[in-house]
XYZ file of C-alpha atoms in Angstrom:
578
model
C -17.594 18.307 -2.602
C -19.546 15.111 -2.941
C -19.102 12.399 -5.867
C -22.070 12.650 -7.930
C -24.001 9.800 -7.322
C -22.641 8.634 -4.496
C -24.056 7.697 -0.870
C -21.069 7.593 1.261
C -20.274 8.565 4.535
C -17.595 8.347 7.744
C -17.729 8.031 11.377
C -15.311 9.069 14.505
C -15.016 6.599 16.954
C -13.408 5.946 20.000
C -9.384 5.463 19.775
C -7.146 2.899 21.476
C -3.925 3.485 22.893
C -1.161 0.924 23.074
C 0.930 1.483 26.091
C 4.088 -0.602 25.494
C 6.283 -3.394 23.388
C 4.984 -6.781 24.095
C 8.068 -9.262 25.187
C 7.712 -11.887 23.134
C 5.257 -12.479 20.116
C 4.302 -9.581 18.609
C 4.203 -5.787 19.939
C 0.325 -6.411 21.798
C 0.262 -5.926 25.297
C -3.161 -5.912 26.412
C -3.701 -2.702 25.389
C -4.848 0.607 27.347
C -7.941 2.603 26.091
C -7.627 6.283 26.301
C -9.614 9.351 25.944
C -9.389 10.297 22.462
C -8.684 14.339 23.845
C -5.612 12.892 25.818
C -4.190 10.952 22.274
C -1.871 13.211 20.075
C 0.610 12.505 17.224
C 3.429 14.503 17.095
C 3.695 16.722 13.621
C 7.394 15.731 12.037
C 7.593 12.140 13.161
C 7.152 8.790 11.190
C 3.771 6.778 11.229
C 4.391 3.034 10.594
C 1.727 0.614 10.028
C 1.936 -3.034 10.891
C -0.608 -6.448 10.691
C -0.600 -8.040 13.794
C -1.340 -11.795 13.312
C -3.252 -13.075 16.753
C -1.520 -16.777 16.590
C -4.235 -19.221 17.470
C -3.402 -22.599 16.420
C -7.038 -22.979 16.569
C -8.209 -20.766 13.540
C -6.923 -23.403 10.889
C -7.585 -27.422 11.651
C -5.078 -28.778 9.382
C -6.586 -31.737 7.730
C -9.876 -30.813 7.970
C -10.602 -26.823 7.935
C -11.700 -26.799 3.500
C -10.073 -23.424 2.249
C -11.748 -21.539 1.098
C -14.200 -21.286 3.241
C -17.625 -22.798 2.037
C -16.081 -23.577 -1.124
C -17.828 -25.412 -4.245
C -16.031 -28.105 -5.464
C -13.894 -28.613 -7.299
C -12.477 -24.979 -5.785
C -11.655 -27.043 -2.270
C -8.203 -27.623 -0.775
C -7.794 -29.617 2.845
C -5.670 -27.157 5.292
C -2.535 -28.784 5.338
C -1.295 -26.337 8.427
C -2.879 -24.965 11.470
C -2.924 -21.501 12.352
C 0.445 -21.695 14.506
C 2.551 -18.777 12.564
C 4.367 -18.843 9.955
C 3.486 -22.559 9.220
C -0.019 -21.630 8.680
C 0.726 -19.438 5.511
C 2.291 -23.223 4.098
C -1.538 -23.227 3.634
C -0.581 -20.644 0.329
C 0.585 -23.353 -1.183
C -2.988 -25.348 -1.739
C -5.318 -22.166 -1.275
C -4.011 -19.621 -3.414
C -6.228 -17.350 -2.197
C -4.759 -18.037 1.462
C -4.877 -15.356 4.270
C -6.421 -14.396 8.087
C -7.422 -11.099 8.867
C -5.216 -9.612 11.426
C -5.490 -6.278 13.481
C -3.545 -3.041 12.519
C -1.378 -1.102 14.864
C 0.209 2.285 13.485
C 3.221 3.521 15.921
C 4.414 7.128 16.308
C 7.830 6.719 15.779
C 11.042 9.200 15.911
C 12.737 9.843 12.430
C 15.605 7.105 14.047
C 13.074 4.746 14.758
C 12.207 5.172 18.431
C 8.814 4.136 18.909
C 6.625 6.976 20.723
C 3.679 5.375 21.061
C 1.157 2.953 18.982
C -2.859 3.003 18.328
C -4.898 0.217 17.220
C -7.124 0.710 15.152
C -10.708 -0.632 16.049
C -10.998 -4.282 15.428
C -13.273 -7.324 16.646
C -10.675 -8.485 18.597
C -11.017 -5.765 21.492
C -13.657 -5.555 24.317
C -16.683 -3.758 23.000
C -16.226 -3.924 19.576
C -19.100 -6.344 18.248
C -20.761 -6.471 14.699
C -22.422 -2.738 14.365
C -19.563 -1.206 15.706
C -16.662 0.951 13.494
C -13.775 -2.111 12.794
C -11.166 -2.349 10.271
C -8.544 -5.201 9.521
C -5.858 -6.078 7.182
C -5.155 -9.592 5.360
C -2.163 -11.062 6.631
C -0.037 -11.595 4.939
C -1.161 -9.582 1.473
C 1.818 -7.858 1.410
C 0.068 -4.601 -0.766
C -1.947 -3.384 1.735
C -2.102 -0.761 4.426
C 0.302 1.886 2.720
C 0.217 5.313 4.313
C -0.229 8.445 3.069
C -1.082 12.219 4.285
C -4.196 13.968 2.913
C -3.338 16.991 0.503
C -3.791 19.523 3.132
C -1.903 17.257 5.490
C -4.433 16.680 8.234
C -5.064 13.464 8.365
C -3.571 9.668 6.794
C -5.313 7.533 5.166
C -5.488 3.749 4.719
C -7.569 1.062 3.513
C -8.514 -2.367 4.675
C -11.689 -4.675 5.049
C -14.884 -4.167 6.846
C -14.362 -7.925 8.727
C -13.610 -9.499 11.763
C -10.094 -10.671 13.164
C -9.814 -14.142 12.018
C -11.556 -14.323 9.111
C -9.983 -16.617 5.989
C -9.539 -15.244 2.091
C -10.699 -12.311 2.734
C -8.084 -10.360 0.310
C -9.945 -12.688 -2.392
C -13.396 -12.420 -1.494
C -16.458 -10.352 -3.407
C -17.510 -7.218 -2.208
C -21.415 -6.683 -1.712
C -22.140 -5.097 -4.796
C -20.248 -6.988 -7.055
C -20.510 -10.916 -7.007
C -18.382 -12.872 -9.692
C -19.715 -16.408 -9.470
C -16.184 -17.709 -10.890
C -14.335 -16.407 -8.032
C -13.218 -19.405 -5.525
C -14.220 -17.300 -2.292
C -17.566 -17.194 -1.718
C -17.643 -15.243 0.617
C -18.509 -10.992 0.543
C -16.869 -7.794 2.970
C -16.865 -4.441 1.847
C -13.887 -2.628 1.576
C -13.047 0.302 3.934
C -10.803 3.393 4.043
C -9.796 4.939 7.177
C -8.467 7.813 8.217
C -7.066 8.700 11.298
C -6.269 12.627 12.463
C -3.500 14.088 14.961
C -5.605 13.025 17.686
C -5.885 9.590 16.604
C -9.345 10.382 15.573
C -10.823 7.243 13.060
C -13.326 8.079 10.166
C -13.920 5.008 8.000
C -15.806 4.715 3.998
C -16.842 1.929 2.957
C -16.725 0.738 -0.981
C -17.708 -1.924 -3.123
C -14.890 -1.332 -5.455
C -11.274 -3.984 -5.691
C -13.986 -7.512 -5.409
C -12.207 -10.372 -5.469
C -8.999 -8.354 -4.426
C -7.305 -6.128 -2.027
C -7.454 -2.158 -2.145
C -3.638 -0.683 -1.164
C -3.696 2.904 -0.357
C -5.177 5.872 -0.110
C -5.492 9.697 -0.311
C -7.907 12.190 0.709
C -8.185 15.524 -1.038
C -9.290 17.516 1.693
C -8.318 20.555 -0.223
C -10.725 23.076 -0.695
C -13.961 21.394 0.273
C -13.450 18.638 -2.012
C -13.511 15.388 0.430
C -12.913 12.797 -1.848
C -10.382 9.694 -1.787
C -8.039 8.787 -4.211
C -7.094 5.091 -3.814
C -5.614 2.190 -6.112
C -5.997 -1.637 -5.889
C -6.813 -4.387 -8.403
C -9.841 -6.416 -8.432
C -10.933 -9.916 -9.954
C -10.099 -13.368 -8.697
C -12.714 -15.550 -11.099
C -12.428 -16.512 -14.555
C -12.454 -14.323 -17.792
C -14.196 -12.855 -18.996
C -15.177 -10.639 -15.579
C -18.048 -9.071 -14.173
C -18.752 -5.130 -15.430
C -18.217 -4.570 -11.708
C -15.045 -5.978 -11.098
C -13.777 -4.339 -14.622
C -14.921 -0.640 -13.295
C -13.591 -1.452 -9.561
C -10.428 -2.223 -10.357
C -7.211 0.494 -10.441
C -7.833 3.989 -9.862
C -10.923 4.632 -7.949
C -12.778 7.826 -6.670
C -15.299 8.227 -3.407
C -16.710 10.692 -1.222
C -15.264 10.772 2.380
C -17.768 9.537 5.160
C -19.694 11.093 8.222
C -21.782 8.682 9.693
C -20.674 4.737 11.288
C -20.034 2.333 8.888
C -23.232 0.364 10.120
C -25.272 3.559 9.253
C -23.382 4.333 6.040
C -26.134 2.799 2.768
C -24.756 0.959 0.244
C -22.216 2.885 -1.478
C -23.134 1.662 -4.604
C -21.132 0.481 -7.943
C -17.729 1.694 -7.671
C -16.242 4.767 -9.605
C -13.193 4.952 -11.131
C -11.271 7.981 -11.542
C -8.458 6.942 -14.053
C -8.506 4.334 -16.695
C -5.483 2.536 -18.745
C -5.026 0.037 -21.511
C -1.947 -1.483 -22.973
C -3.415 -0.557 -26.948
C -2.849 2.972 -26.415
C 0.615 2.103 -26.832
C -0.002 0.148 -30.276
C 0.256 -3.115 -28.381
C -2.509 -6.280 -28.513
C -5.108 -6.125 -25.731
C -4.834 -8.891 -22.409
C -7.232 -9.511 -20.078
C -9.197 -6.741 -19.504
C -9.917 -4.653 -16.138
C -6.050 -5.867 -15.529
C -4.078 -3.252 -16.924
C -4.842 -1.245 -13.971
C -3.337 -3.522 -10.940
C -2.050 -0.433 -9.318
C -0.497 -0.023 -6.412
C 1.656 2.779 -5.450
C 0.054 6.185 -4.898
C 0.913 9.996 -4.540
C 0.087 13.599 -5.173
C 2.400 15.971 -6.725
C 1.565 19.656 -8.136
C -2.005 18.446 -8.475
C -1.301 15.204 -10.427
C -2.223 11.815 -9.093
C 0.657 9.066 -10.012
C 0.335 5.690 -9.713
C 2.874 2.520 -10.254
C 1.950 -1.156 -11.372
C 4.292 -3.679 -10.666
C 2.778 -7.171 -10.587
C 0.674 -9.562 -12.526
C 1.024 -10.968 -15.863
C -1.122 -7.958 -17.993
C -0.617 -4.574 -18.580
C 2.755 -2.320 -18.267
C 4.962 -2.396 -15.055
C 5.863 1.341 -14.751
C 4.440 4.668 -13.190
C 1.508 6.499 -14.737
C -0.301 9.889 -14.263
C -3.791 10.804 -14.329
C -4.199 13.179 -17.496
C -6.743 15.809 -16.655
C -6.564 18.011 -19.412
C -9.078 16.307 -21.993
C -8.938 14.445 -24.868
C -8.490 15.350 -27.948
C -10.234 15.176 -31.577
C -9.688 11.183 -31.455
C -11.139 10.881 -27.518
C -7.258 10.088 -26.683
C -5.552 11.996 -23.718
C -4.268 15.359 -24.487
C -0.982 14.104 -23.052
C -0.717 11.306 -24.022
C -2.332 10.533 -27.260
C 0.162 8.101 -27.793
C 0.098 6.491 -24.404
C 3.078 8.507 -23.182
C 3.362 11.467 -21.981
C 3.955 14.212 -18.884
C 1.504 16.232 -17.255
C -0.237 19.376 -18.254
C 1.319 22.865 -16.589
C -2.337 23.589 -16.089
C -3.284 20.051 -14.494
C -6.159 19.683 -11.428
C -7.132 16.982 -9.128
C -10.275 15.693 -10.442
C -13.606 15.838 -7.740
C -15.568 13.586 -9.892
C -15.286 9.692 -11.510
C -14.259 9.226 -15.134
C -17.471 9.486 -17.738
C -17.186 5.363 -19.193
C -19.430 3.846 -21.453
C -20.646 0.541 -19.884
C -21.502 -0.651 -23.372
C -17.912 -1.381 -24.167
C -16.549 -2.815 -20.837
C -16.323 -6.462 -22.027
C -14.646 -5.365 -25.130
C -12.161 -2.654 -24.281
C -12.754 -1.579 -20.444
C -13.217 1.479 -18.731
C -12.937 4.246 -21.999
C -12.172 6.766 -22.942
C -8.845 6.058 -21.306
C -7.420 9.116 -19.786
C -3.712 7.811 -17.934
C -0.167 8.023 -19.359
C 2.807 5.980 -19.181
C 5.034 9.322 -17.650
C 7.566 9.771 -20.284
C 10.950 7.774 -19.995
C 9.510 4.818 -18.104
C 9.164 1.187 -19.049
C 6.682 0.337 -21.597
C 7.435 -2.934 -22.047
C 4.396 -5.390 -21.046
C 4.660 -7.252 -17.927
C 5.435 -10.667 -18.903
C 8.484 -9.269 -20.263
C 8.965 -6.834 -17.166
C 12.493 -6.538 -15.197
C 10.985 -3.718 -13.272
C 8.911 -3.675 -10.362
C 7.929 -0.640 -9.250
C 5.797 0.022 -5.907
C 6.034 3.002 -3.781
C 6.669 6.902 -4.980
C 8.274 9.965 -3.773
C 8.974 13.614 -5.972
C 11.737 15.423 -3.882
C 10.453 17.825 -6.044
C 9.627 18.756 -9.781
C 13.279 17.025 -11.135
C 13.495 14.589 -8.674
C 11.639 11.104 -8.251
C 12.699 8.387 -6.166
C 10.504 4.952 -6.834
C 10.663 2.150 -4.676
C 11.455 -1.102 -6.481
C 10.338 -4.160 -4.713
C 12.146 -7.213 -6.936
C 11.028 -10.079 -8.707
C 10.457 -12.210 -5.572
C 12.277 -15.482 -7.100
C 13.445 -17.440 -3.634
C 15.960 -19.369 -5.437
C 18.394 -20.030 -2.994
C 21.950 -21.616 -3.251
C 23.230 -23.683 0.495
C 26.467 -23.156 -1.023
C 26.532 -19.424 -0.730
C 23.586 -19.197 1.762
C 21.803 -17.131 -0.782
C 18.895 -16.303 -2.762
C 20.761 -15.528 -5.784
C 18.037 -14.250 -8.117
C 17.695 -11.758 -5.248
C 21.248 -10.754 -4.653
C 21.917 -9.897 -8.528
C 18.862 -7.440 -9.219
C 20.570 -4.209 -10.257
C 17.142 -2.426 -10.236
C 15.514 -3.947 -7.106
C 16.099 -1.380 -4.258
C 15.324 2.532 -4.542
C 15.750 4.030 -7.856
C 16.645 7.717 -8.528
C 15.140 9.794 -11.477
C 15.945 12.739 -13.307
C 14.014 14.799 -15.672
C 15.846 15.968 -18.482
C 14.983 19.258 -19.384
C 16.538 19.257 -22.659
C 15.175 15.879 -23.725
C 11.964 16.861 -21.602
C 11.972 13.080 -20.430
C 12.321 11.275 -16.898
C 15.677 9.097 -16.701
C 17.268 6.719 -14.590
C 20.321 8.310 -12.989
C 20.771 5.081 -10.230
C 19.530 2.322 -7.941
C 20.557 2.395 -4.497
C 21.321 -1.060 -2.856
C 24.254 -0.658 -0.658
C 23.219 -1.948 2.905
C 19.896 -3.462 2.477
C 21.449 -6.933 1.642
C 19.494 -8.058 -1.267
C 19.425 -11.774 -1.268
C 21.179 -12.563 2.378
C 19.404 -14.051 4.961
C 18.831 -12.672 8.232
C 17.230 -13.727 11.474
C 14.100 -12.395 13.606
C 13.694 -13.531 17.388
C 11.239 -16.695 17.531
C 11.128 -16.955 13.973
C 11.887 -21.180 12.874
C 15.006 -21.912 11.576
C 16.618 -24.563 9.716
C 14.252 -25.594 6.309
C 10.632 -25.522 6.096
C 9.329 -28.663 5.164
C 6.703 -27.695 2.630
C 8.680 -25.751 0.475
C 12.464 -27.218 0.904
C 13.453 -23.966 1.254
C 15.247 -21.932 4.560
C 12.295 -20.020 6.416
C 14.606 -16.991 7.155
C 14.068 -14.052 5.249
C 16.459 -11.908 2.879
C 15.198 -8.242 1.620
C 14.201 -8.597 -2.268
C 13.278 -5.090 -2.642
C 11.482 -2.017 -1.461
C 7.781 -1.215 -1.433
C 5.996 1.810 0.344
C 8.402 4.914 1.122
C 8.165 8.192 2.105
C 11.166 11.188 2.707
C 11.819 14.841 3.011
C 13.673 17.220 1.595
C 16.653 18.311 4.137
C 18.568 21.850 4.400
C 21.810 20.824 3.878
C 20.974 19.452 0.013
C 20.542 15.601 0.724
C 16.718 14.071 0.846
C 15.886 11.272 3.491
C 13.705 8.355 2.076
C 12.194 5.777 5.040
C 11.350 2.656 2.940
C 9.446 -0.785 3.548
C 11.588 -3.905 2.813
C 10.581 -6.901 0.646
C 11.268 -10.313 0.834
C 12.171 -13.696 -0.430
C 11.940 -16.733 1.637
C 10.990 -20.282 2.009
C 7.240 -19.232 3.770
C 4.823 -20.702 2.213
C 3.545 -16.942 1.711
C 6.291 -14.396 1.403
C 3.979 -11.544 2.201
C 3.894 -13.020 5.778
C 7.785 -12.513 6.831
C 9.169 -10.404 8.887
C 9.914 -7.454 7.031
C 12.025 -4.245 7.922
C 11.772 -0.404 7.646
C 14.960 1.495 6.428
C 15.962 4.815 5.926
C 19.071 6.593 3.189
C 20.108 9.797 2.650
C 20.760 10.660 -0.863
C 22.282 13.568 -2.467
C 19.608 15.589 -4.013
C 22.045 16.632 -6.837
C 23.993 13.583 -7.307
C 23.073 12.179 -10.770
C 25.167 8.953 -10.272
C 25.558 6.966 -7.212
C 27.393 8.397 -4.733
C 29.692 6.480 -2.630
C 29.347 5.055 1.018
C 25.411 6.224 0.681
C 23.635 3.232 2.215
C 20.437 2.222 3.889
C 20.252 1.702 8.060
C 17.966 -0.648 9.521
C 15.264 1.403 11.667
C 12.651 -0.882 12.595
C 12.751 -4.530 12.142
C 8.840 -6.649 12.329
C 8.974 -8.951 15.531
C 7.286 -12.680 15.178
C 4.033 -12.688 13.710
C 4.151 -9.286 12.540
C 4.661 -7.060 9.176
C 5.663 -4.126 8.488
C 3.469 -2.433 5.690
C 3.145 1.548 5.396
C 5.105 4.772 6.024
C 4.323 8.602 6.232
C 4.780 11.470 7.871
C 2.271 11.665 10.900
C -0.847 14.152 10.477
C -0.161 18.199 10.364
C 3.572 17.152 9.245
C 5.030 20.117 7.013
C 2.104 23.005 8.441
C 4.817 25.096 9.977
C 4.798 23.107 13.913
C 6.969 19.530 13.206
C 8.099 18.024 16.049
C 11.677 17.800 14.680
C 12.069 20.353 12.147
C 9.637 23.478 13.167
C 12.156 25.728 11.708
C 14.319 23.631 9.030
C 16.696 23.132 10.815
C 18.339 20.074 12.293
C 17.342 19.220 16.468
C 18.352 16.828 18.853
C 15.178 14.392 17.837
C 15.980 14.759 13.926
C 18.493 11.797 13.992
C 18.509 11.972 10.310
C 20.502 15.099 9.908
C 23.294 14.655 12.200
């Protein structure tokens, strides 16, 4: 089913195969192109994405490159680093809207983390791929993007990053076509893209002028049914206030039609249209800066409800949310939430068409009627005030919710202890387990597990620098802060697996740009406080000039064939059960 009003369409081009683990840098061995008939993910394993930053000292001249690019003054800053990693991202420090785009490689993996194979996904950086050609890159190092996530029916995963070549500065921060602030700092304009990429490593890409002046972070297609539309979150706006009607309708929760054609033959997509809408005065409390309620980030589907989380940024709530499809009632507020709280109708469906707005009141009170809730028993405390920091989600099922808290990302660090001690005493950064309470008919916290990711302690990563880094004061080895994107399964023997995305603190000039890990826990599906000796095991750890960003299940994962649990039953592949 097509979004009314929309012109947008997808394309399916060739794939490329990555045969092997590069030696030193990062995993990028000139890489092997294969027919895209001979390609095949394996249903029941773990897809991992990762930004792969190319290295060149020569794509930053420190003391002369001006950041942004063709900036106005007085929005100039000299370089101060060149593009050797990590001491480029020191460039964070005088650009804050600092970053290179950088290639994407998703690897196949085993649920124990051995790495299958990898695919690339098309970029300017390989032979053949020039202007008019399908290309997609992330920003490295915005550490939001390039979460995974299946498609409803499970075909497919989807993604989203920036129609732009490898190389290219502030892109995270720059306009999209359609929607120019002339505040924002980055002049520059790329349309945003979301990919998709099928069991034969198969790449459709959509392009969208929604999230200008900021980064889109995942994405789902609802591929249910005929209805081909995307579901993705992101936050938009990097100028002053007030902001563009664009940027205030492309921010948050947006809604497109899935594409059929090449990007280059794809016409303009248009305004963007959003598909859920929030606002901190439906919970009685004084309105911020608006469009920035909705700075979402994590993203799922459960029984037909979207949920998103917001965790960062100085407006709006830090909690998880639910798209409220039932209506509105007498007063145009949510049927479930007409106080801002709420859970979801019995009766809820996945919407196939944007949000009705009205554009006359965008300046004054954003994207209304509002029709999101705060789901009952989560913070609702605003953000400057927020000690939570939720990212990615997970429902083990209808009771059962397992969010992904990625910390407060203070680096304070003690030489004393060797710690970053902000870091090592969160008690909610990690993954948190919740409960719903049928008697109270609320969601509540039952516990946070920490126990072998090391919050706070430094580790070390192959080639990485040691010792201080000059521009900050502050050791340039990394500690885990948190969790962000995670996925799991429900296993026969009563315990859930959750694979989860690491955080960190460091002294990089850009924390989004370290080395980063992917870990996996088994929890007790029935526990409802924490169990003991549960704790998280390193699977994957990012080499030099690499991060680790998304995790799901590979496409057709759950359709009765997985690789490594066809019958639900433990194998010799499923590591996870033994």
């Amino acid at each position: 089913m097509a979004v009314k009003g929309l012109r947008v369409f997808a394309v399916i081009p060739r794939t490329v195969f990555v045969a092997g683990l590069l030696a030193s840098t990062a995993l990028a061995s000139v890489p092997a192109r294969a027919d895209q008939d001979d390609f095949h993910f394996r249903p029941g394993h773990l897809l991992l994405s990762r930004a792969v930053y190319d290295n060149k000292a020569s794509n930053i001249t420190a003391g002369v490159t001006q950041l942004p690019p063709n900036c106005v003054a007085p929005n100039c800053a000299t370089a101060t680093a060149d593009g050797i990693y990590p001491m480029v991202f020191s460039n964070d420090l005088v650009d804050a809207s600092f970053g290179i785009t950088a290639k994407i490689v998703l690897d196949e993996l085993r649920l124990n983390g051995h790495r299958i194979h990898s695919l690339e996904v098309p970029n300017s950086g390989q032979h053949g791929v020039t202007a008019n050609r399908d290309q997609m890159v992330t920003s490295f190092s915005s550490k939001s993007e390039i979460g995974l996530n299946l498609s409803i029916d499970r075909h497919s995963v989807s993604f989203m990053g920036y129609l732009a070549p490898v190389d290219a500065i502030d892109v995270s921060n720059s306009n999209t076509p359609d929607v120019v602030d002339s505040t924002n700092p980055v002049t520059s304009a790329y349309s945003r893209v979301i990919a998709t990429v099928d069991e034969h490593g198969r790449f459709r890409f959509t392009k969208t002028n929604a999230y200008s002046g900021n980064n889109g972070r995942a994405a789902i297609l609802n591929d249910r049914a005929g209805a081909n539309v995307f579901y993705t979150t992101g936050n938009a706006g990097n100028g002053g206030n007030p902001q563009p009607n664009g940027v205030i309708i492309g921010a948050g929760a947006q809604i497109m039609t899935s594409a059929k054609t090449p990007l280059v033959d794809q016409p303009d997509p248009g305004l963007p249209t959003p598909v859920g809408s929030f606002n901190v005065t439906q919970l009685s409390l004084k309105a911020d800066k608006v469009g920035k309620d909705t700075n979402f980030r994590g993203l799922t589907v459960f029984n037909d409800v979207i949920y998103v989380t917001k965790g960062s940024g100085g407006n709006g709530i830090n909690t998880v949310y639910f798209i409220d499809t039932s209506g509105f009632d007498a007063n145009g507020k949510p049927l479930a939430c007409p106080n801002g709280v709420g859970l979801p109708s019995p009766s809820a469906k996945l919407p196939t068409t944007p949000i009705y707005y009205d554009a006359t009141k965008l300046q004054t009170l954003g994207v209304t009627p509002y029709n999101m809730c705060v789901l009952k028993g989560f913070p609702t405390n605003l953000a400057k005030t927020a000690t939570s920091f939720p990212f990615g989600i997970w429902f083990a099922d209808a009771k059962t919710l397992y969010v992904a808290d990625e910390g407060d990302g203070t680096n304070t660090y003690s030489a004393v202890t060797n710690t970053y001690t902000v870091a090592a005493a969160q008690t909610g950064a990690g993954l948190q387990k919740w409960v719903f309470d049928d008697a109270a008919k609320t969601w509540k916290l039952s516990y946070t597990l920490q126990a072998g990711l090391g919050l706070g302690v430094p580790y070390t990563v192959r080639d990485y620098p040691t010792g201080n880094n000059a521009a900050t004061g502050l050791p340039w080895s990394p500690a885990t802060d948190g969790l962000r994107n995670i996925t799991g399964r429900v296993n026969t023997d009563g315990t859930a697996s959750i694979w989860a995305i690491t955080s960190t603190v460091s002294g990089g000039g850009d924390q989004g740009a370290d080395p980063n890990k992917l870990v996996m826990i088994k929890d007790k599906l029935a526990a409802t406080a924490l169990p003991a000796n549960e704790t998280f095991s390193t699977v994957r750890t990012a080499r030099f000039a690499e991060a680790l960003r998304g995790v799901s299940f590979t496409p057709e994962t759950g359709l009765g064939r997985d690789a490594d649990d066809r019958d639900g039953a433990c194998d010799r592949d499923d590591d996870d059960c033994r």
